[in-house]
mmCIF file with all atom_site columns, C-alpha atoms in Angstrom:
data_model
loop_
_atom_site.group_PDB
_atom_site.id
_atom_site.type_symbol
_atom_site.label_atom_id
_atom_site.label_alt_id
_atom_site.label_comp_id
_atom_site.label_asym_id
_atom_site.label_entity_id
_atom_site.label_seq_id
_atom_site.pdbx_PDB_ins_code
_atom_site.Cartn_x
_atom_site.Cartn_y
_atom_site.Cartn_z
_atom_site.occupancy
_atom_site.B_iso_or_equiv
_atom_site.pdbx_formal_charge
_atom_site.auth_seq_id
_atom_site.auth_comp_id
_atom_site.auth_asym_id
_atom_site.auth_atom_id
_atom_site.pdbx_PDB_model_num
ATOM 1   C CA . MET A 1 1   ? 21.197  7.363   -1.476  1.00 74.00 ? 1   MET A CA 1
ATOM 2   C CA . GLU A 1 2   ? 22.585  10.567  -0.079  1.00 79.00 ? 2   GLU A CA 1
ATOM 3   C CA . VAL A 1 3   ? 22.317  12.377  -3.406  1.00 84.00 ? 3   VAL A CA 1
ATOM 4   C CA . ALA A 1 4   ? 18.673  11.359  -3.763  1.00 85.00 ? 4   ALA A CA 1
ATOM 5   C CA . ASP A 1 5   ? 17.958  12.679  -0.258  1.00 84.00 ? 5   ASP A CA 1
ATOM 6   C CA . ARG A 1 6   ? 19.607  15.992  -1.001  1.00 87.00 ? 6   ARG A CA 1
ATOM 7   C CA . ALA A 1 7   ? 17.769  16.283  -4.324  1.00 89.00 ? 7   ALA A CA 1
ATOM 8   C CA . VAL A 1 8   ? 14.387  15.687  -2.675  1.00 89.00 ? 8   VAL A CA 1
ATOM 9   C CA . GLY A 1 9   ? 15.277  18.143  0.086   1.00 89.00 ? 9   GLY A CA 1
ATOM 10  C CA . PHE A 1 10  ? 16.288  20.782  -2.405  1.00 90.00 ? 10  PHE A CA 1
ATOM 11  C CA . LEU A 1 11  ? 13.097  20.280  -4.426  1.00 92.00 ? 11  LEU A CA 1
ATOM 12  C CA . LEU A 1 12  ? 10.941  20.545  -1.321  1.00 91.00 ? 12  LEU A CA 1
ATOM 13  C CA . SER A 1 13  ? 12.686  23.704  -0.132  1.00 92.00 ? 13  SER A CA 1
ATOM 14  C CA . PHE A 1 14  ? 12.345  25.265  -3.586  1.00 93.00 ? 14  PHE A CA 1
ATOM 15  C CA . ILE A 1 15  ? 8.622   24.471  -3.668  1.00 92.00 ? 15  ILE A CA 1
ATOM 16  C CA . SER A 1 16  ? 8.042   25.859  -0.179  1.00 93.00 ? 16  SER A CA 1
ATOM 17  C CA . VAL A 1 17  ? 10.000  29.084  -0.815  1.00 93.00 ? 17  VAL A CA 1
ATOM 18  C CA . SER A 1 18  ? 8.219   29.677  -4.124  1.00 93.00 ? 18  SER A CA 1
ATOM 19  C CA . ILE A 1 19  ? 4.796   29.095  -2.551  1.00 91.00 ? 19  ILE A CA 1
ATOM 20  C CA . PHE A 1 20  ? 5.687   31.462  0.277   1.00 93.00 ? 20  PHE A CA 1
ATOM 21  C CA . THR A 1 21  ? 6.868   34.296  -1.993  1.00 92.00 ? 21  THR A CA 1
ATOM 22  C CA . TYR A 1 22  ? 3.929   33.917  -4.387  1.00 89.00 ? 22  TYR A CA 1
ATOM 23  C CA . TYR A 1 23  ? 1.444   33.951  -1.530  1.00 89.00 ? 23  TYR A CA 1
ATOM 24  C CA . THR A 1 24  ? 3.130   36.904  0.169   1.00 89.00 ? 24  THR A CA 1
ATOM 25  C CA . PHE A 1 25  ? 3.014   38.884  -3.051  1.00 86.00 ? 25  PHE A CA 1
ATOM 26  C CA . TRP A 1 26  ? -0.601  37.935  -3.637  1.00 84.00 ? 26  TRP A CA 1
ATOM 27  C CA . VAL A 1 27  ? -1.966  38.766  -0.206  1.00 83.00 ? 27  VAL A CA 1
ATOM 28  C CA . ILE A 1 28  ? 0.199   41.581  1.071   1.00 80.00 ? 28  ILE A CA 1
ATOM 29  C CA . ILE A 1 29  ? 1.761   43.506  -1.769  1.00 80.00 ? 29  ILE A CA 1
ATOM 30  C CA . LEU A 1 30  ? -0.798  43.255  -4.578  1.00 80.00 ? 30  LEU A CA 1
ATOM 31  C CA . PRO A 1 31  ? -3.658  45.193  -2.858  1.00 77.00 ? 31  PRO A CA 1
ATOM 32  C CA . PHE A 1 32  ? -1.386  48.220  -2.723  1.00 79.00 ? 32  PHE A CA 1
ATOM 33  C CA . VAL A 1 33  ? -0.606  48.121  -6.437  1.00 78.00 ? 33  VAL A CA 1
ATOM 34  C CA . ASP A 1 34  ? -2.771  50.098  -8.915  1.00 77.00 ? 34  ASP A CA 1
ATOM 35  C CA . THR A 1 35  ? -5.332  47.967  -10.675 1.00 76.00 ? 35  THR A CA 1
ATOM 36  C CA . ASP A 1 36  ? -4.024  48.683  -14.187 1.00 76.00 ? 36  ASP A CA 1
ATOM 37  C CA . HIS A 1 37  ? -0.487  47.531  -13.538 1.00 78.00 ? 37  HIS A CA 1
ATOM 38  C CA . PHE A 1 38  ? 0.715   44.675  -15.729 1.00 79.00 ? 38  PHE A CA 1
ATOM 39  C CA . ILE A 1 39  ? 1.657   42.497  -12.748 1.00 77.00 ? 39  ILE A CA 1
ATOM 40  C CA . HIS A 1 40  ? -2.012  41.711  -12.059 1.00 78.00 ? 40  HIS A CA 1
ATOM 41  C CA . LYS A 1 41  ? -1.982  39.481  -15.124 1.00 78.00 ? 41  LYS A CA 1
ATOM 42  C CA . TYR A 1 42  ? 0.273   36.961  -13.413 1.00 77.00 ? 42  TYR A CA 1
ATOM 43  C CA . PHE A 1 43  ? -1.867  36.546  -10.324 1.00 78.00 ? 43  PHE A CA 1
ATOM 44  C CA . LEU A 1 44  ? -5.283  34.964  -10.018 1.00 78.00 ? 44  LEU A CA 1
ATOM 45  C CA . PRO A 1 45  ? -8.143  37.111  -8.683  1.00 79.00 ? 45  PRO A CA 1
ATOM 46  C CA . GLN A 1 46  ? -8.003  37.782  -4.976  1.00 79.00 ? 46  GLN A CA 1
ATOM 47  C CA . GLU A 1 47  ? -10.870 35.476  -4.010  1.00 79.00 ? 47  GLU A CA 1
ATOM 48  C CA . TYR A 1 48  ? -8.715  32.497  -4.917  1.00 79.00 ? 48  TYR A CA 1
ATOM 49  C CA . ALA A 1 49  ? -6.167  33.602  -2.307  1.00 79.00 ? 49  ALA A CA 1
ATOM 50  C CA . ILE A 1 50  ? -8.644  32.492  0.352   1.00 82.00 ? 50  ILE A CA 1
ATOM 51  C CA . LEU A 1 51  ? -10.310 29.700  -1.588  1.00 86.00 ? 51  LEU A CA 1
ATOM 52  C CA . ILE A 1 52  ? -7.237  27.636  -2.422  1.00 87.00 ? 52  ILE A CA 1
ATOM 53  C CA . PRO A 1 53  ? -5.711  27.324  1.093   1.00 87.00 ? 53  PRO A CA 1
ATOM 54  C CA . VAL A 1 54  ? -9.085  26.755  2.746   1.00 89.00 ? 54  VAL A CA 1
ATOM 55  C CA . SER A 1 55  ? -10.074 24.056  0.261   1.00 93.00 ? 55  SER A CA 1
ATOM 56  C CA . ALA A 1 56  ? -6.646  22.440  0.617   1.00 91.00 ? 56  ALA A CA 1
ATOM 57  C CA . GLY A 1 57  ? -7.066  22.435  4.394   1.00 90.00 ? 57  GLY A CA 1
ATOM 58  C CA . VAL A 1 58  ? -10.534 20.909  4.134   1.00 94.00 ? 58  VAL A CA 1
ATOM 59  C CA . VAL A 1 59  ? -9.283  18.215  1.773   1.00 96.00 ? 59  VAL A CA 1
ATOM 60  C CA . LEU A 1 60  ? -6.396  17.465  4.144   1.00 94.00 ? 60  LEU A CA 1
ATOM 61  C CA . LEU A 1 61  ? -8.726  17.188  7.139   1.00 96.00 ? 61  LEU A CA 1
ATOM 62  C CA . CYS A 1 62  ? -11.162 14.931  5.286   1.00 97.00 ? 62  CYS A CA 1
ATOM 63  C CA . SER A 1 63  ? -8.428  12.619  4.029   1.00 97.00 ? 63  SER A CA 1
ATOM 64  C CA . LEU A 1 64  ? -6.994  12.427  7.548   1.00 97.00 ? 64  LEU A CA 1
ATOM 65  C CA . CYS A 1 65  ? -10.387 11.459  8.980   1.00 97.00 ? 65  CYS A CA 1
ATOM 66  C CA . MET A 1 66  ? -10.925 8.907   6.219   1.00 97.00 ? 66  MET A CA 1
ATOM 67  C CA . PHE A 1 67  ? -7.518  7.386   6.846   1.00 97.00 ? 67  PHE A CA 1
ATOM 68  C CA . VAL A 1 68  ? -8.188  7.128   10.574  1.00 96.00 ? 68  VAL A CA 1
ATOM 69  C CA . GLY A 1 69  ? -11.596 5.597   9.854   1.00 95.00 ? 69  GLY A CA 1
ATOM 70  C CA . PHE A 1 70  ? -10.152 3.036   7.462   1.00 95.00 ? 70  PHE A CA 1
ATOM 71  C CA . VAL A 1 71  ? -7.491  1.978   9.917   1.00 95.00 ? 71  VAL A CA 1
ATOM 72  C CA . MET A 1 72  ? -10.029 1.607   12.705  1.00 94.00 ? 72  MET A CA 1
ATOM 73  C CA . LEU A 1 73  ? -12.380 -0.429  10.502  1.00 94.00 ? 73  LEU A CA 1
ATOM 74  C CA . LYS A 1 74  ? -9.576  -2.667  9.334   1.00 93.00 ? 74  LYS A CA 1
ATOM 75  C CA . SER A 1 75  ? -8.379  -3.350  12.859  1.00 92.00 ? 75  SER A CA 1
ATOM 76  C CA . LYS A 1 76  ? -11.915 -4.126  14.006  1.00 90.00 ? 76  LYS A CA 1
ATOM 77  C CA . LYS A 1 77  ? -12.463 -6.493  11.082  1.00 88.00 ? 77  LYS A CA 1
ATOM 78  C CA . LYS A 1 78  ? -9.225  -8.269  11.853  1.00 86.00 ? 78  LYS A CA 1
ATOM 79  C CA . LYS A 1 79  ? -10.181 -8.730  15.481  1.00 84.00 ? 79  LYS A CA 1
ATOM 80  C CA . ALA A 1 80  ? -13.626 -10.125 14.653  1.00 75.00 ? 80  ALA A CA 1
ATOM 81  C CA . LEU B 2 1   ? 11.821  -13.259 22.246  1.00 48.00 ? 1   LEU B CA 1
ATOM 82  C CA . GLN B 2 2   ? 13.632  -15.679 24.505  1.00 50.00 ? 2   GLN B CA 1
ATOM 83  C CA . ASN B 2 3   ? 15.728  -16.781 21.557  1.00 54.00 ? 3   ASN B CA 1
ATOM 84  C CA . ASN B 2 4   ? 16.766  -13.217 20.798  1.00 53.00 ? 4   ASN B CA 1
ATOM 85  C CA . ILE B 2 5   ? 18.031  -12.330 24.246  1.00 58.00 ? 5   ILE B CA 1
ATOM 86  C CA . PRO B 2 6   ? 21.442  -14.059 23.940  1.00 57.00 ? 6   PRO B CA 1
ATOM 87  C CA . ALA B 2 7   ? 22.020  -12.303 20.592  1.00 55.00 ? 7   ALA B CA 1
ATOM 88  C CA . PHE B 2 8   ? 21.086  -9.014  22.170  1.00 57.00 ? 8   PHE B CA 1
ATOM 89  C CA . LEU B 2 9   ? 23.531  -9.451  25.047  1.00 63.00 ? 9   LEU B CA 1
ATOM 90  C CA . TYR B 2 10  ? 26.213  -10.574 22.652  1.00 63.00 ? 10  TYR B CA 1
ATOM 91  C CA . LEU B 2 11  ? 25.751  -7.456  20.546  1.00 61.00 ? 11  LEU B CA 1
ATOM 92  C CA . LEU B 2 12  ? 25.780  -5.252  23.638  1.00 61.00 ? 12  LEU B CA 1
ATOM 93  C CA . ASN B 2 13  ? 29.084  -6.739  24.763  1.00 62.00 ? 13  ASN B CA 1
ATOM 94  C CA . LYS B 2 14  ? 30.501  -6.233  21.309  1.00 60.00 ? 14  LYS B CA 1
ATOM 95  C CA . ARG B 2 15  ? 29.410  -2.583  21.316  1.00 55.00 ? 15  ARG B CA 1
ATOM 96  C CA . GLU B 2 16  ? 31.236  -1.845  24.567  1.00 53.00 ? 16  GLU B CA 1
ATOM 97  C CA . SER B 2 17  ? 34.453  -3.345  23.313  1.00 53.00 ? 17  SER B CA 1
ATOM 98  C CA . HIS B 2 18  ? 34.468  -1.240  20.143  1.00 53.00 ? 18  HIS B CA 1
ATOM 99  C CA . PRO B 2 19  ? 36.532  1.948   20.441  1.00 51.00 ? 19  PRO B CA 1
ATOM 100 C CA . PRO B 2 20  ? 34.395  5.063   19.886  1.00 48.00 ? 20  PRO B CA 1
ATOM 101 C CA . PRO B 2 21  ? 34.939  5.948   16.215  1.00 49.00 ? 21  PRO B CA 1
ATOM 102 C CA . THR B 2 22  ? 34.768  9.653   15.280  1.00 49.00 ? 22  THR B CA 1
ATOM 103 C CA . PRO B 2 23  ? 33.752  12.337  17.752  1.00 48.00 ? 23  PRO B CA 1
ATOM 104 C CA . SER B 2 24  ? 31.218  13.765  15.311  1.00 46.00 ? 24  SER B CA 1
ATOM 105 C CA . SER B 2 25  ? 28.918  10.721  15.232  1.00 45.00 ? 25  SER B CA 1
ATOM 106 C CA . PRO B 2 26  ? 25.904  11.509  17.391  1.00 46.00 ? 26  PRO B CA 1
ATOM 107 C CA . THR B 2 27  ? 24.719  7.956   17.958  1.00 47.00 ? 27  THR B CA 1
ATOM 108 C CA . ARG B 2 28  ? 27.535  6.883   20.276  1.00 45.00 ? 28  ARG B CA 1
ATOM 109 C CA . ASP B 2 29  ? 27.415  9.731   22.774  1.00 43.00 ? 29  ASP B CA 1
ATOM 110 C CA . LEU B 2 30  ? 25.564  7.988   25.567  1.00 46.00 ? 30  LEU B CA 1
ATOM 111 C CA . PRO B 2 31  ? 26.623  10.263  28.499  1.00 46.00 ? 31  PRO B CA 1
ATOM 112 C CA . ALA B 2 32  ? 25.626  13.395  26.600  1.00 43.00 ? 32  ALA B CA 1
ATOM 113 C CA . ALA B 2 33  ? 22.238  11.905  25.733  1.00 43.00 ? 33  ALA B CA 1
ATOM 114 C CA . SER B 2 34  ? 21.510  11.127  29.373  1.00 45.00 ? 34  SER B CA 1
ATOM 115 C CA . ALA B 2 35  ? 22.545  14.652  30.321  1.00 45.00 ? 35  ALA B CA 1
ATOM 116 C CA . THR B 2 36  ? 19.905  16.188  28.069  1.00 49.00 ? 36  THR B CA 1
ATOM 117 C CA . HIS B 2 37  ? 17.209  13.884  29.436  1.00 49.00 ? 37  HIS B CA 1
ATOM 118 C CA . ARG B 2 38  ? 17.468  15.523  32.826  1.00 51.00 ? 38  ARG B CA 1
ATOM 119 C CA . ARG B 2 39  ? 15.228  18.429  31.865  1.00 51.00 ? 39  ARG B CA 1
ATOM 120 C CA . THR B 2 40  ? 11.905  16.730  32.470  1.00 50.00 ? 40  THR B CA 1
ATOM 121 C CA . LEU B 2 41  ? 11.018  18.906  35.479  1.00 54.00 ? 41  LEU B CA 1
ATOM 122 C CA . SER B 2 42  ? 11.292  22.644  35.888  1.00 51.00 ? 42  SER B CA 1
ATOM 123 C CA . LEU B 2 43  ? 11.155  24.579  39.152  1.00 54.00 ? 43  LEU B CA 1
ATOM 124 C CA . ASP B 2 44  ? 8.605   27.304  39.654  1.00 52.00 ? 44  ASP B CA 1
ATOM 125 C CA . PHE B 2 45  ? 9.970   29.518  42.387  1.00 59.00 ? 45  PHE B CA 1
ATOM 126 C CA . ASN B 2 46  ? 6.765   31.403  43.047  1.00 58.00 ? 46  ASN B CA 1
ATOM 127 C CA . SER B 2 47  ? 4.723   28.419  44.161  1.00 59.00 ? 47  SER B CA 1
ATOM 128 C CA . ASN B 2 48  ? 7.594   26.255  45.319  1.00 61.00 ? 48  ASN B CA 1
ATOM 129 C CA . PHE B 2 49  ? 6.769   23.023  43.537  1.00 68.00 ? 49  PHE B CA 1
ATOM 130 C CA . CYS B 2 50  ? 7.798   21.431  40.260  1.00 73.00 ? 50  CYS B CA 1
ATOM 131 C CA . ILE B 2 51  ? 5.624   21.895  37.153  1.00 75.00 ? 51  ILE B CA 1
ATOM 132 C CA . PRO B 2 52  ? 6.130   19.192  34.497  1.00 78.00 ? 52  PRO B CA 1
ATOM 133 C CA . ASN B 2 53  ? 7.527   20.512  31.250  1.00 81.00 ? 53  ASN B CA 1
ATOM 134 C CA . PRO B 2 54  ? 4.680   19.756  28.791  1.00 82.00 ? 54  PRO B CA 1
ATOM 135 C CA . MET B 2 55  ? 2.392   22.003  30.841  1.00 86.00 ? 55  MET B CA 1
ATOM 136 C CA . LYS B 2 56  ? 4.731   24.974  30.492  1.00 88.00 ? 56  LYS B CA 1
ATOM 137 C CA . HIS B 2 57  ? 4.975   24.292  26.786  1.00 91.00 ? 57  HIS B CA 1
ATOM 138 C CA . VAL B 2 58  ? 1.189   24.458  26.405  1.00 91.00 ? 58  VAL B CA 1
ATOM 139 C CA . VAL B 2 59  ? 1.086   27.702  28.392  1.00 92.00 ? 59  VAL B CA 1
ATOM 140 C CA . LYS B 2 60  ? 3.752   29.186  26.125  1.00 91.00 ? 60  LYS B CA 1
ATOM 141 C CA . ILE B 2 61  ? 1.840   28.264  22.976  1.00 91.00 ? 61  ILE B CA 1
ATOM 142 C CA . LEU B 2 62  ? -1.406  29.626  24.429  1.00 93.00 ? 62  LEU B CA 1
ATOM 143 C CA . THR B 2 63  ? 0.173   32.970  25.303  1.00 93.00 ? 63  THR B CA 1
ATOM 144 C CA . ILE B 2 64  ? 1.576   33.280  21.794  1.00 90.00 ? 64  ILE B CA 1
ATOM 145 C CA . LEU B 2 65  ? -1.872  32.580  20.321  1.00 90.00 ? 65  LEU B CA 1
ATOM 146 C CA . VAL B 2 66  ? -3.551  35.085  22.650  1.00 92.00 ? 66  VAL B CA 1
ATOM 147 C CA . THR B 2 67  ? -1.072  37.847  21.802  1.00 90.00 ? 67  THR B CA 1
ATOM 148 C CA . ILE B 2 68  ? -1.432  37.245  18.079  1.00 86.00 ? 68  ILE B CA 1
ATOM 149 C CA . SER B 2 69  ? -5.234  37.320  18.232  1.00 87.00 ? 69  SER B CA 1
ATOM 150 C CA . ALA B 2 70  ? -5.135  40.472  20.385  1.00 88.00 ? 70  ALA B CA 1
ATOM 151 C CA . PHE B 2 71  ? -2.882  42.110  17.810  1.00 83.00 ? 71  PHE B CA 1
ATOM 152 C CA . TRP B 2 72  ? -5.229  41.075  15.026  1.00 82.00 ? 72  TRP B CA 1
ATOM 153 C CA . ILE B 2 73  ? -8.343  42.359  16.789  1.00 82.00 ? 73  ILE B CA 1
ATOM 154 C CA . GLY B 2 74  ? -6.507  45.609  17.548  1.00 81.00 ? 74  GLY B CA 1
ATOM 155 C CA . LEU B 2 75  ? -5.662  45.962  13.882  1.00 78.00 ? 75  LEU B CA 1
ATOM 156 C CA . LEU B 2 76  ? -9.294  45.350  12.953  1.00 76.00 ? 76  LEU B CA 1
ATOM 157 C CA . GLU B 2 77  ? -10.639 47.899  15.408  1.00 77.00 ? 77  GLU B CA 1
ATOM 158 C CA . THR B 2 78  ? -8.300  50.792  14.757  1.00 76.00 ? 78  THR B CA 1
ATOM 159 C CA . SER B 2 79  ? -8.192  50.113  10.957  1.00 71.00 ? 79  SER B CA 1
ATOM 160 C CA . VAL B 2 80  ? -4.629  51.227  10.436  1.00 69.00 ? 80  VAL B CA 1
ATOM 161 C CA . VAL B 2 81  ? -4.543  48.816  7.484   1.00 69.00 ? 81  VAL B CA 1
ATOM 162 C CA . PRO B 2 82  ? -7.582  48.519  5.113   1.00 72.00 ? 82  PRO B CA 1
ATOM 163 C CA . ARG B 2 83  ? -10.117 46.028  6.520   1.00 74.00 ? 83  ARG B CA 1
ATOM 164 C CA . SER B 2 84  ? -10.210 43.504  3.705   1.00 75.00 ? 84  SER B CA 1
ATOM 165 C CA . HIS B 2 85  ? -6.462  43.289  4.100   1.00 76.00 ? 85  HIS B CA 1
ATOM 166 C CA . THR B 2 86  ? -6.742  42.518  7.786   1.00 77.00 ? 86  THR B CA 1
ATOM 167 C CA . TRP B 2 87  ? -9.257  39.715  7.308   1.00 79.00 ? 87  TRP B CA 1
ATOM 168 C CA . LEU B 2 88  ? -6.737  37.861  5.196   1.00 81.00 ? 88  LEU B CA 1
ATOM 169 C CA . LEU B 2 89  ? -4.002  37.945  7.811   1.00 82.00 ? 89  LEU B CA 1
ATOM 170 C CA . PRO B 2 90  ? -4.822  34.730  9.787   1.00 84.00 ? 90  PRO B CA 1
ATOM 171 C CA . ILE B 2 91  ? -4.986  32.636  6.633   1.00 86.00 ? 91  ILE B CA 1
ATOM 172 C CA . TYR B 2 92  ? -1.704  34.145  5.529   1.00 88.00 ? 92  TYR B CA 1
ATOM 173 C CA . PHE B 2 93  ? -0.074  33.187  8.813   1.00 88.00 ? 93  PHE B CA 1
ATOM 174 C CA . ILE B 2 94  ? -1.375  29.630  8.637   1.00 88.00 ? 94  ILE B CA 1
ATOM 175 C CA . VAL B 2 95  ? -0.112  29.192  5.083   1.00 89.00 ? 95  VAL B CA 1
ATOM 176 C CA . SER B 2 96  ? 3.263   30.662  5.985   1.00 91.00 ? 96  SER B CA 1
ATOM 177 C CA . LEU B 2 97  ? 3.464   28.333  9.004   1.00 91.00 ? 97  LEU B CA 1
ATOM 178 C CA . GLY B 2 98  ? 2.851   25.367  6.733   1.00 90.00 ? 98  GLY B CA 1
ATOM 179 C CA . CYS B 2 99  ? 5.529   26.637  4.363   1.00 91.00 ? 99  CYS B CA 1
ATOM 180 C CA . TYR B 2 100 ? 7.941   27.051  7.249   1.00 92.00 ? 100 TYR B CA 1
ATOM 181 C CA . GLY B 2 101 ? 7.315   23.485  8.397   1.00 93.00 ? 101 GLY B CA 1
ATOM 182 C CA . LEU B 2 102 ? 7.927   22.180  4.892   1.00 92.00 ? 102 LEU B CA 1
ATOM 183 C CA . LEU B 2 103 ? 11.128  24.211  4.697   1.00 93.00 ? 103 LEU B CA 1
ATOM 184 C CA . MET B 2 104 ? 12.370  22.766  7.993   1.00 92.00 ? 104 MET B CA 1
ATOM 185 C CA . VAL B 2 105 ? 11.671  19.237  6.766   1.00 91.00 ? 105 VAL B CA 1
ATOM 186 C CA . ALA B 2 106 ? 13.550  19.937  3.546   1.00 91.00 ? 106 ALA B CA 1
ATOM 187 C CA . VAL B 2 107 ? 16.531  21.464  5.368   1.00 89.00 ? 107 VAL B CA 1
ATOM 188 C CA . GLY B 2 108 ? 16.650  18.525  7.766   1.00 89.00 ? 108 GLY B CA 1
ATOM 189 C CA . LEU B 2 109 ? 16.589  16.137  4.816   1.00 87.00 ? 109 LEU B CA 1
ATOM 190 C CA . MET B 2 110 ? 19.452  17.931  3.173   1.00 86.00 ? 110 MET B CA 1
ATOM 191 C CA . ARG B 2 111 ? 21.596  17.998  6.297   1.00 85.00 ? 111 ARG B CA 1
ATOM 192 C CA . PHE B 2 112 ? 20.872  14.460  7.395   1.00 79.00 ? 112 PHE B CA 1
ATOM 193 C CA . PRO B 2 113 ? 24.138  12.877  8.626   1.00 78.00 ? 113 PRO B CA 1
ATOM 194 C CA . THR B 2 114 ? 24.901  9.422   7.300   1.00 81.00 ? 114 THR B CA 1
ATOM 195 C CA . CYS B 2 115 ? 27.583  7.393   9.052   1.00 85.00 ? 115 CYS B CA 1
ATOM 196 C CA . PRO B 2 116 ? 29.123  4.954   6.598   1.00 85.00 ? 116 PRO B CA 1
ATOM 197 C CA . GLN B 2 117 ? 31.595  3.573   9.160   1.00 89.00 ? 117 GLN B CA 1
ATOM 198 C CA . GLU B 2 118 ? 28.750  2.855   11.564  1.00 90.00 ? 118 GLU B CA 1
ATOM 199 C CA . ALA B 2 119 ? 26.863  1.056   8.828   1.00 90.00 ? 119 ALA B CA 1
ATOM 200 C CA . GLN B 2 120 ? 29.920  -1.065  8.102   1.00 92.00 ? 120 GLN B CA 1
ATOM 201 C CA . LEU B 2 121 ? 30.429  -1.928  11.765  1.00 94.00 ? 121 LEU B CA 1
ATOM 202 C CA . LEU B 2 122 ? 26.752  -2.775  12.094  1.00 94.00 ? 122 LEU B CA 1
ATOM 203 C CA . GLN B 2 123 ? 26.919  -5.179  9.179   1.00 94.00 ? 123 GLN B CA 1
ATOM 204 C CA . GLN B 2 124 ? 29.933  -6.859  10.758  1.00 94.00 ? 124 GLN B CA 1
ATOM 205 C CA . ASP B 2 125 ? 28.101  -7.130  14.065  1.00 94.00 ? 125 ASP B CA 1
ATOM 206 C CA . ILE B 2 126 ? 25.132  -8.727  12.372  1.00 93.00 ? 126 ILE B CA 1
ATOM 207 C CA . LEU B 2 127 ? 27.320  -11.315 10.652  1.00 92.00 ? 127 LEU B CA 1
ATOM 208 C CA . GLU B 2 128 ? 29.113  -12.192 13.870  1.00 92.00 ? 128 GLU B CA 1
ATOM 209 C CA . ALA B 2 129 ? 25.865  -12.477 15.778  1.00 91.00 ? 129 ALA B CA 1
ATOM 210 C CA . LYS B 2 130 ? 24.477  -14.789 13.128  1.00 90.00 ? 130 LYS B CA 1
ATOM 211 C CA . GLU B 2 131 ? 27.537  -17.033 13.294  1.00 89.00 ? 131 GLU B CA 1
ATOM 212 C CA . PHE B 2 132 ? 27.425  -17.027 17.066  1.00 88.00 ? 132 PHE B CA 1
ATOM 213 C CA . LEU B 2 133 ? 23.804  -18.069 17.083  1.00 88.00 ? 133 LEU B CA 1
ATOM 214 C CA . LYS B 2 134 ? 24.335  -20.716 14.424  1.00 87.00 ? 134 LYS B CA 1
ATOM 215 C CA . ALA B 2 135 ? 27.118  -22.159 16.549  1.00 86.00 ? 135 ALA B CA 1
ATOM 216 C CA . LYS B 2 136 ? 24.739  -22.270 19.477  1.00 85.00 ? 136 LYS B CA 1
ATOM 217 C CA . GLY B 2 137 ? 22.210  -24.065 17.386  1.00 79.00 ? 137 GLY B CA 1
ATOM 218 C CA . VAL B 2 138 ? 19.553  -21.366 16.983  1.00 75.00 ? 138 VAL B CA 1
ATOM 219 C CA . ASP B 2 139 ? 18.240  -20.927 13.445  1.00 72.00 ? 139 ASP B CA 1
ATOM 220 C CA . VAL B 2 140 ? 18.335  -17.257 12.411  1.00 68.00 ? 140 VAL B CA 1
ATOM 221 C CA . GLY B 2 141 ? 16.849  -16.890 8.935   1.00 63.00 ? 141 GLY B CA 1
ATOM 222 C CA . SER B 2 142 ? 17.587  -13.695 7.050   1.00 58.00 ? 142 SER B CA 1
ATOM 223 C CA . GLY B 2 143 ? 14.683  -11.210 7.064   1.00 47.00 ? 143 GLY B CA 1
#
């Protein structure tokens, strides 16, 4: 039980640190690098740096609203 | 609920008669917990009455937001950094905030304290309460 918790915690922290470093590199450091450096191969074009977080946020918001709506509908159906 | 009250009182009496196990277990420290609950009000000496704490928290968050947006608008106006760079900054901060929250959750998961002795004592308490209630004639089914 404890080992599973620590494994999940470690995985989550690894994912969050990797996302943070990748995003920092992408947004802050890469614009200052010359455009014919090899490192640009490993990063998607810069438009995706805005597109991916915004779309993820929109998806999160929509799923939250849908969840709230479902719960409200279900409670109203149960009361009726 | 009326059937559960005798079991509740029985368990409470049992808890008080147990000696406090290890000093590192946070669940037993009742006096310390009540000491930290005293900070619900905070004194504001300028206006001489008490402001409740959630209000001050909101004011703190709002001032942080205002300073950050002022900094960002200042950066945009004076163009120390190239402009396309500056437009990306708010999104970067939001993403990094989400990452930070995830990191805190993961760290809390990893450092979560389990108390095996407490679990053992709790199981014993449950068994004794069940026997007590069965002796009194109340039917306590498992689950």
